[in-house]
Amino acid sequence: MANVALRNLGKTFDKTTVLHDISLEVADGEFVVLVGPSGCGKSTTLRIIAGLEEATTGEVEIAGRVVNNLEPKERNIAMVFQNYAIYPHMSVRKNIGFGLRTSALSKPDRIKRLEEVAALLDMTDLLDRKPAQLSGGQRQRVAIGRAMVRDPAVFLFDEPLSNLDAQLRTQMRLEIKKLHQRVGNTIIFVTHDQVEAMTMADRIVILKDGVIQQVGTPSEVYHKPANTFVAGFIGAPSMNMMAATATSQGIRLFNGPTVALVQSDLTVGQPVTLGVRPDDLMVGTGQVLAEGQVVVQEPLGAETLIYVSVDGTEVIAKASGRTPPAVGETVRLGAATENLHLFDAATGAALR
Amino acid sequence: MAIVEAIRPTTDALMKTSAPKKPANLGQILRWLLLFAGGIAMIMPIAYMISTSLKWPHEVYNVNLIPREPTLENYTYVLEDGRFYMWFWNSIIIATITTVSNIFFDSLVGYTLCKFRFPGRYIIFIAILSTLMIPTEMLVIPWYLMSQQFGWLDTHWGIMFPGLMTAFGTFLMKQFFETVPDDFIEAARIDGLNELQIWWTVAMPLVKPALAALAIFVFLGNWTAFIWPLIVTNSTEMYTLPVGLSTFGDEADVAWELIMTGAAISTIPTLVVFLIFQRYIIQGVVMAGLKG
């Protein structure tokens, strides 16, 4: 097991810079998820750690050793790819054992290790099958097995669940998390799915345009987003953002009420953005923020999401699952003051 | 070969619709007629080859397909002629070595051009491809002069060297390696394999259909090659089968019945190769069509 440190990492392809000064410390045994939209640089970061891409600037350190000039095989890492990358012409046994081809273990030890991993992944009965005879989830387990068999210092996962259907994804998410709890290796996991990030990570790293936006625990990034991008990216549905202005009495929403939210570092007249998560925005309770007509209902069973048109923009709120307001009905939406987020309108940075 | 795939659904449909369900429409009948005509056009030369091989010399110029007095005398003559085995052996050696060489070098170069990023890669590929545009007839003279200088005239090596690696094979293999996801290569790289091991252990098994297709193309091409072996060989011992067969007869007359007999026998190895690899070649050609 090992720590991973990225120091001022930069990457340029031709004339396009895709990573800007990335610095990150991943502790030994930590499960870190890199998350962000397509093209944010998360996979490039992972590939630089793996040694499949060269960093243009900066250093990569694994287990206290700078590895920039080392080949992937010398870094003591294992990687699980998005499309599994299990060899179709080899049996499960050969696929899992492939990682041991260059190992110094004796043949009996290799067989023992292979069987241990197969047992851990509940694949003992499938060892003689070919990948074509396996389901998506089983293939993914083979890919994980191949990575595990070498007992690497660091596991790198590059969107490994994105090819699975929703149900299998949830199942595999749980399996990977359990596996991490059992083996305790350092894991760096790349995904574009914020639900995966929230449910699996010890810490989440949110990237946008090659720049780290925030690093924190799932709770931190959800409850204390560093900026409007993080606020909008983490959480589904996205946080509602409302244009507002700071006044001496509080925050006055555009064409709306003034919210009694006093912020000492604001100047009167300063444009701000008020954010509130749909989960925190209820019908007829708390500090009134908006009033409008329900345009769409999304029943989720226990609760119903309602889309309310407020001055031409749509605001999402949560309503009762049993007696939600009808489409066309005018509703007042409110939230508790402690659940309101305030951002600088110009920079998007969090103000509280 | 793609035609085989193309007609398969039609023949299946034919078999299924043999039950009195729905009369075939005009379009279908036309299609079948066209395919029938194509089939006849392809089969006739082979049928005439076999027919001629069963005729007596005086009947060779009769166009009838069924010999009036069928005989196996020609087969006995050819098979008892020691030269036939010599030429057959020469052809086997040349076609086999050239095939193995093409599989090795074409795939290695194709893989390199496909999976490695290096300056000039594209130019090299275009340069290789551009050699496809030069007709063999133009290359024969430089090949001959080269063979003469190096002392390769009238040797197996002299016959083989121009075909040991081909632009077509390189192009075919490069296109097929494009279908091998980079993740496989990178996973093997992380697992500690060197580049040659990755090519051999991971990439090559994944392009087996292409290798089979290439093997058949090269084997058939060399088995039937005529012009270059004719030019580069002088002695009867070095002749390949097509060159040797053309010498049957004398100055006054060509012994077509013997040539056709030899040709009929010489198709056996190619048929064997084709039957063994046909499922790969069909898959290979179809895939090349899709990806190319």
mmCIF file of N, CA, C and O in Angstrom, chain A residues 11-57:
data_model
loop_
_atom_site.group_PDB
_atom_site.id
_atom_site.type_symbol
_atom_site.label_atom_id
_atom_site.label_comp_id
_atom_site.label_asym_id
_atom_site.label_seq_id
_atom_site.Cartn_x
_atom_site.Cartn_y
_atom_site.Cartn_z
ATOM 1 N N LYS A 11 -0.461 19.272 -18.033
ATOM 2 C CA LYS A 11 -0.377 18.464 -19.248
ATOM 3 C C LYS A 11 -0.856 19.277 -20.435
ATOM 4 O O LYS A 11 -1.936 19.889 -20.396
ATOM 5 N N THR A 12 -0.045 19.279 -21.468
ATOM 6 C CA THR A 12 -0.407 20.001 -22.684
ATOM 7 C C THR A 12 -0.351 19.044 -23.863
ATOM 8 O O THR A 12 0.646 18.331 -24.028
ATOM 9 N N PHE A 13 -1.424 18.987 -24.632
ATOM 10 C CA PHE A 13 -1.437 18.214 -25.875
ATOM 11 C C PHE A 13 -1.341 19.216 -27.014
ATOM 12 O O PHE A 13 -2.232 20.053 -27.157
ATOM 13 N N ASP A 14 -0.297 19.127 -27.814
ATOM 14 C CA ASP A 14 -0.015 20.128 -28.842
ATOM 15 C C ASP A 14 -0.022 21.516 -28.195
ATOM 16 O O ASP A 14 0.855 21.814 -27.415
ATOM 17 N N LYS A 15 -1.064 22.294 -28.495
ATOM 18 C CA LYS A 15 -1.066 23.628 -27.869
ATOM 19 C C LYS A 15 -2.182 23.761 -26.848
ATOM 20 O O LYS A 15 -2.446 24.839 -26.327
ATOM 21 N N THR A 16 -2.885 22.658 -26.597
ATOM 22 C CA THR A 16 -4.010 22.720 -25.663
ATOM 23 C C THR A 16 -3.590 22.219 -24.290
ATOM 24 O O THR A 16 -3.121 21.087 -24.151
ATOM 25 N N THR A 17 -3.761 23.064 -23.310
ATOM 26 C CA THR A 17 -3.426 22.663 -21.942
ATOM 27 C C THR A 17 -4.667 22.035 -21.323
ATOM 28 O O THR A 17 -5.729 22.657 -21.260
ATOM 29 N N VAL A 18 -4.531 20.789 -20.901
ATOM 30 C CA VAL A 18 -5.702 20.091 -20.350
ATOM 31 C C VAL A 18 -5.631 19.942 -18.835
ATOM 32 O O VAL A 18 -6.646 19.685 -18.195
ATOM 33 N N LEU A 19 -4.444 20.096 -18.270
ATOM 34 C CA LEU A 19 -4.320 20.071 -16.806
ATOM 35 C C LEU A 19 -3.514 21.275 -16.360
ATOM 36 O O LEU A 19 -2.452 21.567 -16.919
ATOM 37 N N HIS A 20 -4.051 21.971 -15.359
ATOM 38 C CA HIS A 20 -3.369 23.175 -14.880
ATOM 39 C C HIS A 20 -2.969 22.981 -13.421
ATOM 40 O O HIS A 20 -3.839 22.964 -12.549
ATOM 41 N N ASP A 21 -1.706 22.799 -13.178
ATOM 42 C CA ASP A 21 -1.185 22.904 -11.812
ATOM 43 C C ASP A 21 -1.990 22.066 -10.797
ATOM 44 O O ASP A 21 -2.463 22.585 -9.791
ATOM 45 N N ILE A 22 -2.108 20.784 -11.081
ATOM 46 C CA ILE A 22 -2.879 19.908 -10.196
ATOM 47 C C ILE A 22 -1.997 19.454 -9.031
ATOM 48 O O ILE A 22 -0.933 18.869 -9.264
ATOM 49 N N SER A 23 -2.430 19.716 -7.833
ATOM 50 C CA SER A 23 -1.708 19.230 -6.654
ATOM 51 C C SER A 23 -2.693 18.491 -5.757
ATOM 52 O O SER A 23 -3.782 19.005 -5.482
ATOM 53 N N LEU A 24 -2.294 17.313 -5.331
ATOM 54 C CA LEU A 24 -3.217 16.476 -4.554
ATOM 55 C C LEU A 24 -2.410 15.470 -3.749
ATOM 56 O O LEU A 24 -1.432 14.919 -4.233
ATOM 57 N N GLU A 25 -2.819 15.273 -2.509
ATOM 58 C CA GLU A 25 -2.187 14.242 -1.677
ATOM 59 C C GLU A 25 -3.228 13.165 -1.404
ATOM 60 O O GLU A 25 -4.310 13.462 -0.896
ATOM 61 N N VAL A 26 -2.916 11.942 -1.751
ATOM 62 C CA VAL A 26 -3.817 10.819 -1.462
ATOM 63 C C VAL A 26 -3.129 9.955 -0.417
ATOM 64 O O VAL A 26 -2.024 9.468 -0.639
ATOM 65 N N ALA A 27 -3.798 9.808 0.726
ATOM 66 C CA ALA A 27 -3.171 9.076 1.836
ATOM 67 C C ALA A 27 -3.179 7.574 1.575
ATOM 68 O O ALA A 27 -3.967 7.079 0.759
ATOM 69 N N ASP A 28 -2.314 6.880 2.267
ATOM 70 C CA ASP A 28 -2.233 5.426 2.166
ATOM 71 C C ASP A 28 -3.579 4.799 2.534
ATOM 72 O O ASP A 28 -4.151 5.092 3.585
ATOM 73 N N GLY A 29 -4.118 3.989 1.659
ATOM 74 C CA GLY A 29 -5.382 3.296 1.939
ATOM 75 C C GLY A 29 -6.622 4.131 1.700
ATOM 76 O O GLY A 29 -7.744 3.667 1.945
ATOM 77 N N GLU A 30 -6.440 5.325 1.189
ATOM 78 C CA GLU A 30 -7.595 6.213 0.976
ATOM 79 C C GLU A 30 -8.303 5.871 -0.347
ATOM 80 O O GLU A 30 -7.669 5.398 -1.297
ATOM 81 N N PHE A 31 -9.598 6.124 -0.405
ATOM 82 C CA PHE A 31 -10.396 5.936 -1.623
ATOM 83 C C PHE A 31 -10.765 7.331 -2.127
ATOM 84 O O PHE A 31 -11.614 8.004 -1.551
ATOM 85 N N VAL A 32 -10.072 7.749 -3.158
ATOM 86 C CA VAL A 32 -10.290 9.099 -3.693
ATOM 87 C C VAL A 32 -10.959 9.003 -5.052
ATOM 88 O O VAL A 32 -10.543 8.200 -5.897
ATOM 89 N N VAL A 33 -11.984 9.793 -5.254
ATOM 90 C CA VAL A 33 -12.683 9.786 -6.539
ATOM 91 C C VAL A 33 -12.448 11.116 -7.256
ATOM 92 O O VAL A 33 -12.651 12.183 -6.667
ATOM 93 N N LEU A 34 -11.970 11.011 -8.495
ATOM 94 C CA LEU A 34 -11.854 12.215 -9.334
ATOM 95 C C LEU A 34 -13.137 12.300 -10.157
ATOM 96 O O LEU A 34 -13.475 11.363 -10.874
ATOM 97 N N VAL A 35 -13.837 13.398 -10.049
ATOM 98 C CA VAL A 35 -15.111 13.517 -10.746
ATOM 99 C C VAL A 35 -15.176 14.856 -11.486
ATOM 100 O O VAL A 35 -14.571 15.839 -11.056
ATOM 101 N N GLY A 36 -15.895 14.832 -12.576
ATOM 102 C CA GLY A 36 -16.046 16.073 -13.338
ATOM 103 C C GLY A 36 -16.682 15.745 -14.674
ATOM 104 O O GLY A 36 -16.795 14.573 -15.039
ATOM 105 N N PRO A 37 -17.077 16.765 -15.410
ATOM 106 C CA PRO A 37 -17.708 16.514 -16.712
ATOM 107 C C PRO A 37 -16.680 16.038 -17.744
ATOM 108 O O PRO A 37 -15.474 16.082 -17.485
ATOM 109 N N SER A 38 -17.149 15.607 -18.897
ATOM 110 C CA SER A 38 -16.241 15.153 -19.959
ATOM 111 C C SER A 38 -15.244 16.252 -20.303
ATOM 112 O O SER A 38 -15.619 17.421 -20.373
ATOM 113 N N GLY A 39 -13.991 15.857 -20.491
ATOM 114 C CA GLY A 39 -12.971 16.828 -20.897
ATOM 115 C C GLY A 39 -12.409 17.635 -19.745
ATOM 116 O O GLY A 39 -11.680 18.602 -19.972
ATOM 117 N N CYS A 40 -12.697 17.244 -18.514
ATOM 118 C CA CYS A 40 -12.203 18.041 -17.374
ATOM 119 C C CYS A 40 -10.775 17.658 -16.998
ATOM 120 O O CYS A 40 -10.143 18.323 -16.197
ATOM 121 N N GLY A 41 -10.276 16.525 -17.546
ATOM 122 C CA GLY A 41 -8.887 16.138 -17.280
ATOM 123 C C GLY A 41 -8.749 15.020 -16.255
ATOM 124 O O GLY A 41 -7.638 14.654 -15.885
ATOM 125 N N LYS A 42 -9.850 14.446 -15.827
ATOM 126 C CA LYS A 42 -9.769 13.410 -14.777
ATOM 127 C C LYS A 42 -9.075 12.142 -15.283
ATOM 128 O O LYS A 42 -8.206 11.596 -14.595
ATOM 129 N N SER A 43 -9.433 11.694 -16.493
ATOM 130 C CA SER A 43 -8.793 10.481 -17.028
ATOM 131 C C SER A 43 -7.334 10.751 -17.361
ATOM 132 O O SER A 43 -6.483 9.872 -17.166
ATOM 133 N N THR A 44 -7.040 11.944 -17.842
ATOM 134 C CA THR A 44 -5.646 12.291 -18.147
ATOM 135 C C THR A 44 -4.812 12.237 -16.873
ATOM 136 O O THR A 44 -3.693 11.718 -16.869
ATOM 137 N N THR A 45 -5.370 12.763 -15.782
ATOM 138 C CA THR A 45 -4.651 12.724 -14.496
ATOM 139 C C THR A 45 -4.352 11.272 -14.121
ATOM 140 O O THR A 45 -3.232 10.933 -13.727
ATOM 141 N N LEU A 46 -5.360 10.418 -14.259
ATOM 142 C CA LEU A 46 -5.198 9.006 -13.902
ATOM 143 C C LEU A 46 -4.140 8.344 -14.784
ATOM 144 O O LEU A 46 -3.306 7.572 -14.302
ATOM 145 N N ARG A 47 -4.178 8.668 -16.079
ATOM 146 C CA ARG A 47 -3.225 8.062 -17.011
ATOM 147 C C ARG A 47 -1.795 8.552 -16.742
ATOM 148 O O ARG A 47 -0.843 7.815 -16.961
ATOM 149 N N ILE A 48 -1.684 9.771 -16.248
ATOM 150 C CA ILE A 48 -0.343 10.261 -15.882
ATOM 151 C C ILE A 48 0.152 9.501 -14.652
ATOM 152 O O ILE A 48 1.314 9.103 -14.578
ATOM 153 N N ILE A 49 -0.752 9.266 -13.704
ATOM 154 C CA ILE A 49 -0.347 8.498 -12.512
ATOM 155 C C ILE A 49 0.082 7.088 -12.934
ATOM 156 O O ILE A 49 1.059 6.541 -12.443
ATOM 157 N N ALA A 50 -0.649 6.520 -13.896
ATOM 158 C CA ALA A 50 -0.353 5.155 -14.357
ATOM 159 C C ALA A 50 0.917 5.095 -15.197
ATOM 160 O O ALA A 50 1.498 4.029 -15.358
ATOM 161 N N GLY A 51 1.319 6.230 -15.747
ATOM 162 C CA GLY A 51 2.498 6.234 -16.620
ATOM 163 C C GLY A 51 2.144 6.007 -18.075
ATOM 164 O O GLY A 51 3.027 5.778 -18.901
ATOM 165 N N LEU A 52 0.861 6.081 -18.399
ATOM 166 C CA LEU A 52 0.444 5.905 -19.795
ATOM 167 C C LEU A 52 0.530 7.224 -20.552
ATOM 168 O O LEU A 52 0.476 7.252 -21.777
ATOM 169 N N GLU A 53 0.588 8.323 -19.825
ATOM 170 C CA GLU A 53 0.830 9.651 -20.412
ATOM 171 C C GLU A 53 1.958 10.287 -19.622
ATOM 172 O O GLU A 53 2.114 10.016 -18.427
ATOM 173 N N GLU A 54 2.701 11.160 -20.300
ATOM 174 C CA GLU A 54 3.760 11.879 -19.595
ATOM 175 C C GLU A 54 3.243 13.222 -19.135
ATOM 176 O O GLU A 54 2.539 13.897 -19.889
ATOM 177 N N ALA A 55 3.601 13.607 -17.933
ATOM 178 C CA ALA A 55 3.212 14.943 -17.455
ATOM 179 C C ALA A 55 4.092 15.976 -18.149
ATOM 180 O O ALA A 55 5.291 15.749 -18.332
ATOM 181 N N THR A 56 3.491 17.085 -18.565
ATOM 182 C CA THR A 56 4.293 18.155 -19.177
ATOM 183 C C THR A 56 5.092 18.871 -18.098
ATOM 184 O O THR A 56 6.255 19.219 -18.284
ATOM 185 N N THR A 57 4.432 19.098 -16.968
ATOM 186 C CA THR A 57 5.129 19.707 -15.824
ATOM 187 C C THR A 57 4.709 18.981 -14.560
ATOM 188 O O THR A 57 3.689 18.297 -14.541
#
